[in-house]
Amino acid sequence: MGAEKTEGKRVIPWVVLALWIGVLAAVSPFAAKLADVQHDRITDYLPASADSTKAARLQEQLPGGESTELVLVYHRDSGLTPADRATAQEQVTRVAGEHTLTGTPRGVPSDDGTTLMYPVASNEPGTDEKQRDAFVEAVREEAHSEGGLTVEVGGSGALATDAGKVYESLGGPLLYTTVAVVAVLLILIYRSPVLWLVPLVVAGVSNYLSMGVAYGLNQAFGTTVSGQSSGIMTILVFGAGTDYALLLVSRYREELRRFERPLDAMRAALRGCGPAVLASSGTVAAGLLCLLAADLNSNRAMGPLGTVGVLCALVAMLTLLPALLVLLGRRVFWPLVPAYGSTPKARRSLFAAMGGSAGRRPLTVLAGGAVLLGTLALGTLNLPGTVKQEDAFVDRPESVAAMRTLGRAYPEGSGQPVDVLTPAARTDATLAAIRGTEGVADVREGRTGGGWTEISVTAAAPPQTAAETATIERLRERLDGSYVGGASAQQIDLKDTNARDRTIVVPLVLLSVLLILVVLLRSLVAPLLLTAAVVAVWGAALGLGGLVFGPLFGFEGTDPGLGLLSFVFLVALGVDYGIFLMHRMREESLRGAEPAAAALTALRTTGGVIASAGLVLAATFAVLTNMGLVQLVELGFVIAVGVLLDTFLVRTYLVTSASVALGRRMWWPGRLSRAPEPRPAPAREPVAG
């Protein structure tokens, strides 16, 4: 009977493997379609309730659909010649003859005679991104430089096309770079020619599964899929998934010395670290789902996709990874195979030394760490202002070069129109109100359809300046019942909505994380300490960004969503490592260890795996710094630096020091906060006299 039971247990890994093969076969058709539903239109990022979003939606309903706005910029440093102007007119006429434009292009010369710009708008592409890109590239071919005359195509349509090229590059290069980084780190961590491949393959399977689930969510609930959200999902799958794998494999290696059969060792490992992995993934998922309360589409879309990535990684690492490890047996650890009954070599580890220093002077370490984090956080005062649309690229594409040429040639004008959508019955009154608004340089009536009229407004001030922003705000105040949109209005709404989202999402994230920690640790003090620590890390990481973004990277501004997204990821992921450490500390305390001893033992036993996990997670987010958009570089930098600070300063020194200093009060009001009752001495039998 016992033999049959044992044989049945041996079948379990094969059953799990077979189930995963079936799951992958079922999800494969859907995973391949995720790229087809990925969109990076501005309406996929805009706040749902903003004026600019409503204006863009109405433009899609006008005859011909949403218009693509371009600016053809002709420039010669020494001044345009009559031949240059003739060339410009010829090229613009050819563009107008080969494409359906919404109006006749009119050339606007600069005061210094070096530049001539032709605003061009067409609804020919409609809302199709591929058609828009084809239209932009066709115009670029037709309007080309020749004979020393520089011709550049800019405008919101060209900027969107150039941004789309960057987002397209996120798919392949981001995945390949992430896989390569994780592979190198796993080889260095495991020092095995085989073991590193197992968690990497499982992470790849997790990513494929997440793509299929993300596509299913899009089809079932209409969730937005953008280049940014799908890229972050991939980062989370490999980063968080590898973290869970590191924790499980470390515990499994430990249990293989205590159990003869790999299956029994894996069961013990899952019992030991499973609750911590479940709690940590639940914390990350809960934090990300708080983004559903955001009004900004790009923020809200990040919630479901990020959660899908984390949960798919969790399921794979707690089912497929154990099955593969058990089937491969002890030899997967070659050449450092943990033999049954053996004991690991006693070595003076770095984390034992760090724990010793923290244990000797806990208050001094706490004070020093707090001063360091506070000093770094002061760097947030040096963060540049909101990044302009033309400064959002790491490298300068043609559209940005065109906008900068316009900025120099027309210092007091705008080559970027403001779109006003007004009820058709009120067109005349709206036109009169616009002409009477301070800061308006030109007004042109556009298309009419579906009860709405499109009006193109040119501001007197350069785009995305304080003066133009004031003009847009005056238009919104005066034009009741109309919607003011366009590229500059969209940037204003992005900034305002991000500020609003922070006031709602940040408290939700803190509350959800605290509740999970309270339930897991059965304490109020420990959760508050961990949460305060990760918030301090976020401030310090953002401060470091302020010290390098402008002076070192040369960025002209920061993305409005940087503060919120970095907060959500750093708090959720930072608490992850706190859970690993505190769960082991609680485990040691339940075994009867004194608080200081429990803290130091937890650091000694989990410090290595936490450090490895932190390095992997930081490296995966650092991959974003190699992408071509400022917002991704900034987000990747802040999260990577924050994870490293959390791993090597907060978890190792500060949390351990606080645990030693607080003693049993760390677990208040749980039962671990109370001193154990003394056990009565055993009764002694009377000695016969």
mmCIF file of C-alpha atoms in Angstrom, residues 51-277:
data_model
loop_
_atom_site.group_PDB
_atom_site.id
_atom_site.type_symbol
_atom_site.label_atom_id
_atom_site.label_comp_id
_atom_site.label_asym_id
_atom_site.label_seq_id
_atom_site.Cartn_x
_atom_site.Cartn_y
_atom_site.Cartn_z
ATOM 1 C CA ASP A 51 -11.546 67.973 -22.785
ATOM 2 C CA SER A 52 -8.756 66.870 -25.105
ATOM 3 C CA THR A 53 -9.965 63.258 -25.034
ATOM 4 C CA LYS A 54 -13.523 64.253 -25.873
ATOM 5 C CA ALA A 55 -12.230 66.494 -28.660
ATOM 6 C CA ALA A 56 -10.198 63.624 -30.121
ATOM 7 C CA ARG A 57 -13.200 61.279 -29.974
ATOM 8 C CA LEU A 58 -15.382 63.834 -31.743
ATOM 9 C CA GLN A 59 -12.720 64.321 -34.424
ATOM 10 C CA GLU A 60 -12.886 60.598 -35.152
ATOM 11 C CA GLN A 61 -16.621 60.984 -35.874
ATOM 12 C CA LEU A 62 -16.212 63.887 -38.305
ATOM 13 C CA PRO A 63 -16.208 63.208 -42.072
ATOM 14 C CA GLY A 64 -12.968 61.420 -42.816
ATOM 15 C CA GLY A 65 -12.322 60.682 -39.164
ATOM 16 C CA GLU A 66 -9.508 62.014 -37.028
ATOM 17 C CA SER A 67 -7.139 64.334 -38.882
ATOM 18 C CA THR A 68 -3.368 63.941 -38.988
ATOM 19 C CA GLU A 69 -1.668 67.311 -38.578
ATOM 20 C CA LEU A 70 1.804 67.928 -40.015
ATOM 21 C CA VAL A 71 4.076 70.922 -40.487
ATOM 22 C CA LEU A 72 6.435 71.035 -43.478
ATOM 23 C CA VAL A 73 9.447 73.124 -42.489
ATOM 24 C CA TYR A 74 11.731 74.607 -45.179
ATOM 25 C CA HIS A 75 14.938 76.174 -43.876
ATOM 26 C CA ARG A 76 18.242 77.632 -45.076
ATOM 27 C CA ASP A 77 20.637 79.218 -42.574
ATOM 28 C CA SER A 78 21.703 81.968 -44.974
ATOM 29 C CA GLY A 79 18.106 82.796 -45.892
ATOM 30 C CA LEU A 80 15.636 81.267 -48.328
ATOM 31 C CA THR A 81 16.121 82.076 -51.999
ATOM 32 C CA PRO A 82 13.330 82.542 -54.571
ATOM 33 C CA ALA A 83 14.268 79.108 -55.908
ATOM 34 C CA ASP A 84 13.821 77.651 -52.412
ATOM 35 C CA ARG A 85 10.342 79.129 -52.144
ATOM 36 C CA ALA A 86 9.467 77.795 -55.576
ATOM 37 C CA THR A 87 10.709 74.328 -54.553
ATOM 38 C CA ALA A 88 8.650 74.475 -51.378
ATOM 39 C CA GLN A 89 5.511 75.481 -53.277
ATOM 40 C CA GLU A 90 6.084 72.730 -55.818
ATOM 41 C CA GLN A 91 6.486 70.056 -53.159
ATOM 42 C CA VAL A 92 3.469 71.210 -51.163
ATOM 43 C CA THR A 93 1.366 71.278 -54.340
ATOM 44 C CA ARG A 94 2.447 67.708 -55.070
ATOM 45 C CA VAL A 95 1.486 66.650 -51.526
ATOM 46 C CA ALA A 96 -1.917 68.305 -51.928
ATOM 47 C CA GLY A 97 -2.429 66.616 -55.297
ATOM 48 C CA GLU A 98 -1.611 63.124 -54.065
ATOM 49 C CA HIS A 99 -3.419 63.265 -50.715
ATOM 50 C CA THR A 100 -6.773 64.457 -49.431
ATOM 51 C CA LEU A 101 -6.131 67.525 -47.280
ATOM 52 C CA THR A 102 -8.637 69.302 -45.038
ATOM 53 C CA GLY A 103 -7.704 72.697 -46.448
ATOM 54 C CA THR A 104 -5.372 74.498 -48.805
ATOM 55 C CA PRO A 105 -1.873 74.768 -47.248
ATOM 56 C CA ARG A 106 -0.657 78.334 -46.760
ATOM 57 C CA GLY A 107 3.012 79.168 -46.341
ATOM 58 C CA VAL A 108 3.999 81.228 -43.302
ATOM 59 C CA PRO A 109 7.467 82.848 -43.628
ATOM 60 C CA SER A 110 9.599 83.636 -40.597
ATOM 61 C CA ASP A 111 10.580 87.245 -39.863
ATOM 62 C CA ASP A 112 14.268 86.525 -40.433
ATOM 63 C CA GLY A 113 13.633 84.979 -43.861
ATOM 64 C CA THR A 114 15.370 81.679 -43.059
ATOM 65 C CA THR A 115 12.306 79.487 -42.678
ATOM 66 C CA LEU A 116 8.984 78.811 -44.373
ATOM 67 C CA MET A 117 6.391 76.539 -42.780
ATOM 68 C CA TYR A 118 3.338 74.924 -44.326
ATOM 69 C CA PRO A 119 0.787 73.472 -41.870
ATOM 70 C CA VAL A 120 -0.823 70.432 -43.514
ATOM 71 C CA ALA A 121 -3.760 68.392 -42.199
ATOM 72 C CA SER A 122 -5.420 65.318 -43.661
ATOM 73 C CA ASN A 123 -8.136 62.947 -42.520
ATOM 74 C CA GLU A 124 -7.057 60.435 -45.147
ATOM 75 C CA PRO A 125 -5.495 58.007 -42.593
ATOM 76 C CA GLY A 126 -8.449 58.265 -40.193
ATOM 77 C CA THR A 127 -7.765 56.563 -36.866
ATOM 78 C CA ASP A 128 -5.712 53.711 -38.326
ATOM 79 C CA GLU A 129 -2.152 53.967 -37.009
ATOM 80 C CA LYS A 130 -0.596 52.068 -39.910
ATOM 81 C CA GLN A 131 -2.318 54.323 -42.438
ATOM 82 C CA ARG A 132 -1.207 57.375 -40.468
ATOM 83 C CA ASP A 133 2.398 56.196 -40.494
ATOM 84 C CA ALA A 134 2.197 55.454 -44.221
ATOM 85 C CA PHE A 135 0.812 58.960 -44.858
ATOM 86 C CA VAL A 136 3.598 60.598 -42.831
ATOM 87 C CA GLU A 137 6.317 58.611 -44.594
ATOM 88 C CA ALA A 138 4.786 59.407 -47.996
ATOM 89 C CA VAL A 139 4.824 63.129 -47.197
ATOM 90 C CA ARG A 140 8.446 62.829 -46.054
ATOM 91 C CA GLU A 141 9.390 61.256 -49.371
ATOM 92 C CA GLU A 142 7.619 63.973 -51.336
ATOM 93 C CA ALA A 143 8.933 66.861 -49.194
ATOM 94 C CA HIS A 144 12.660 66.188 -49.250
ATOM 95 C CA SER A 145 15.809 68.253 -48.847
ATOM 96 C CA GLU A 146 17.723 69.289 -51.963
ATOM 97 C CA GLY A 147 20.458 71.723 -52.964
ATOM 98 C CA GLY A 148 21.249 72.904 -49.435
ATOM 99 C CA LEU A 149 17.578 73.491 -48.615
ATOM 100 C CA THR A 150 16.652 71.586 -45.443
ATOM 101 C CA VAL A 151 13.151 70.106 -45.379
ATOM 102 C CA GLU A 152 11.757 68.524 -42.217
ATOM 103 C CA VAL A 153 8.293 67.147 -41.466
ATOM 104 C CA GLY A 154 7.049 67.802 -37.952
ATOM 105 C CA GLY A 155 3.728 68.310 -36.189
ATOM 106 C CA SER A 156 1.703 66.069 -33.902
ATOM 107 C CA GLY A 157 1.176 63.420 -36.598
ATOM 108 C CA ALA A 158 4.908 63.072 -37.279
ATOM 109 C CA LEU A 159 5.662 63.003 -33.548
ATOM 110 C CA ALA A 160 3.132 60.189 -33.110
ATOM 111 C CA THR A 161 4.694 58.208 -35.952
ATOM 112 C CA ASP A 162 8.195 58.577 -34.531
ATOM 113 C CA ALA A 163 6.941 57.597 -31.067
ATOM 114 C CA GLY A 164 5.240 54.557 -32.603
ATOM 115 C CA LYS A 165 8.572 53.409 -34.020
ATOM 116 C CA VAL A 166 10.036 53.445 -30.523
ATOM 117 C CA TYR A 167 7.087 51.500 -29.092
ATOM 118 C CA GLU A 168 7.398 48.921 -31.860
ATOM 119 C CA SER A 169 11.000 48.376 -30.784
ATOM 120 C CA LEU A 170 9.843 47.487 -27.281
ATOM 121 C CA GLY A 171 8.534 44.086 -28.336
ATOM 122 C CA GLY A 172 11.562 42.186 -29.622
ATOM 123 C CA PRO A 173 14.559 44.114 -28.227
ATOM 124 C CA LEU A 174 13.000 44.528 -24.793
ATOM 125 C CA LEU A 175 12.253 40.807 -24.519
ATOM 126 C CA TYR A 176 15.631 39.676 -25.843
ATOM 127 C CA THR A 177 17.574 42.103 -23.671
ATOM 128 C CA THR A 178 15.590 41.113 -20.580
ATOM 129 C CA VAL A 179 16.155 37.407 -21.221
ATOM 130 C CA ALA A 180 19.880 37.969 -21.752
ATOM 131 C CA VAL A 181 20.249 40.020 -18.557
ATOM 132 C CA VAL A 182 18.351 37.477 -16.448
ATOM 133 C CA ALA A 183 20.312 34.592 -17.971
ATOM 134 C CA VAL A 184 23.685 36.163 -17.151
ATOM 135 C CA LEU A 185 22.651 36.931 -13.575
ATOM 136 C CA LEU A 186 21.243 33.435 -12.997
ATOM 137 C CA ILE A 187 24.464 31.845 -14.270
ATOM 138 C CA LEU A 188 26.483 33.990 -11.875
ATOM 139 C CA ILE A 189 24.130 33.294 -8.959
ATOM 140 C CA TYR A 190 23.774 29.526 -9.404
ATOM 141 C CA ARG A 191 27.248 28.748 -10.790
ATOM 142 C CA SER A 192 25.714 25.807 -12.619
ATOM 143 C CA PRO A 193 25.648 25.091 -16.359
ATOM 144 C CA VAL A 194 22.092 23.723 -16.166
ATOM 145 C CA LEU A 195 20.154 25.148 -13.212
ATOM 146 C CA TRP A 196 19.930 28.716 -14.542
ATOM 147 C CA LEU A 197 18.060 27.517 -17.607
ATOM 148 C CA VAL A 198 15.126 26.036 -15.673
ATOM 149 C CA PRO A 199 13.739 29.258 -14.080
ATOM 150 C CA LEU A 200 14.490 31.160 -17.291
ATOM 151 C CA VAL A 201 12.423 28.731 -19.367
ATOM 152 C CA VAL A 202 9.597 28.879 -16.832
ATOM 153 C CA ALA A 203 9.716 32.694 -16.934
ATOM 154 C CA GLY A 204 9.446 32.524 -20.730
ATOM 155 C CA VAL A 205 6.420 30.238 -20.412
ATOM 156 C CA SER A 206 4.913 32.695 -17.909
ATOM 157 C CA ASN A 207 5.399 35.557 -20.343
ATOM 158 C CA TYR A 208 3.701 33.620 -23.131
ATOM 159 C CA LEU A 209 0.790 32.775 -20.844
ATOM 160 C CA SER A 210 0.457 36.406 -19.749
ATOM 161 C CA MET A 211 0.272 37.520 -23.384
ATOM 162 C CA GLY A 212 -2.632 35.152 -23.995
ATOM 163 C CA VAL A 213 -4.473 36.229 -20.842
ATOM 164 C CA ALA A 214 -3.888 39.914 -21.666
ATOM 165 C CA TYR A 215 -5.403 39.379 -25.103
ATOM 166 C CA GLY A 216 -8.383 37.621 -23.513
ATOM 167 C CA LEU A 217 -8.945 40.565 -21.144
ATOM 168 C CA ASN A 218 -8.832 42.941 -24.096
ATOM 169 C CA GLN A 219 -11.453 40.957 -25.981
ATOM 170 C CA ALA A 220 -13.696 40.377 -22.967
ATOM 171 C CA PHE A 221 -13.492 43.737 -21.186
ATOM 172 C CA GLY A 222 -11.905 46.118 -23.679
ATOM 173 C CA THR A 223 -8.805 46.755 -21.542
ATOM 174 C CA THR A 224 -6.303 49.035 -23.245
ATOM 175 C CA VAL A 225 -3.060 47.437 -24.445
ATOM 176 C CA SER A 226 -0.255 49.873 -25.215
ATOM 177 C CA GLY A 227 3.438 49.516 -25.900
ATOM 178 C CA GLN A 228 4.224 50.813 -22.431
ATOM 179 C CA SER A 229 1.859 48.511 -20.543
ATOM 180 C CA SER A 230 2.800 45.363 -22.475
ATOM 181 C CA GLY A 231 6.496 46.173 -22.058
ATOM 182 C CA ILE A 232 6.111 46.628 -18.294
ATOM 183 C CA MET A 233 4.182 43.350 -18.149
ATOM 184 C CA THR A 234 7.156 41.535 -19.689
ATOM 185 C CA ILE A 235 9.542 43.190 -17.224
ATOM 186 C CA LEU A 236 7.351 42.124 -14.292
ATOM 187 C CA VAL A 237 7.044 38.536 -15.501
ATOM 188 C CA PHE A 238 10.787 38.051 -15.737
ATOM 189 C CA GLY A 239 11.708 40.224 -12.747
ATOM 190 C CA ALA A 240 9.115 39.103 -10.209
ATOM 191 C CA GLY A 241 8.996 35.546 -11.566
ATOM 192 C CA THR A 242 12.754 35.105 -11.245
ATOM 193 C CA ASP A 243 12.564 36.488 -7.700
ATOM 194 C CA TYR A 244 10.032 33.830 -6.735
ATOM 195 C CA ALA A 245 12.176 31.193 -8.411
ATOM 196 C CA LEU A 246 15.263 32.287 -6.478
ATOM 197 C CA LEU A 247 13.426 32.033 -3.177
ATOM 198 C CA LEU A 248 11.958 28.620 -3.981
ATOM 199 C CA VAL A 249 15.195 27.150 -5.336
ATOM 200 C CA SER A 250 17.130 28.411 -2.307
ATOM 201 C CA ARG A 251 14.680 26.767 0.085
ATOM 202 C CA TYR A 252 14.568 23.614 -2.049
ATOM 203 C CA ARG A 253 18.357 23.319 -1.942
ATOM 204 C CA GLU A 254 18.153 23.654 1.841
ATOM 205 C CA GLU A 255 15.504 20.936 2.138
ATOM 206 C CA LEU A 256 17.388 18.502 -0.148
ATOM 207 C CA ARG A 257 19.935 18.131 2.646
ATOM 208 C CA ARG A 258 17.136 17.060 5.007
ATOM 209 C CA PHE A 259 15.044 14.840 2.698
ATOM 210 C CA GLU A 260 16.257 11.949 0.615
ATOM 211 C CA ARG A 261 13.650 12.213 -2.140
ATOM 212 C CA PRO A 262 13.403 15.430 -4.217
ATOM 213 C CA LEU A 263 9.597 15.308 -4.135
ATOM 214 C CA ASP A 264 9.546 15.390 -0.332
ATOM 215 C CA ALA A 265 12.129 18.180 -0.304
ATOM 216 C CA MET A 266 10.041 20.221 -2.732
ATOM 217 C CA ARG A 267 6.902 19.761 -0.647
ATOM 218 C CA ALA A 268 8.789 21.030 2.401
ATOM 219 C CA ALA A 269 10.184 23.957 0.388
ATOM 220 C CA LEU A 270 6.722 24.951 -0.825
ATOM 221 C CA ARG A 271 5.363 24.771 2.719
ATOM 222 C CA GLY A 272 8.221 26.906 3.958
ATOM 223 C CA CYS A 273 8.365 29.688 1.382
ATOM 224 C CA GLY A 274 4.969 29.321 -0.316
ATOM 225 C CA PRO A 275 3.122 31.665 2.069
ATOM 226 C CA ALA A 276 5.773 34.380 1.631
ATOM 227 C CA VAL A 277 5.666 34.079 -2.166
#
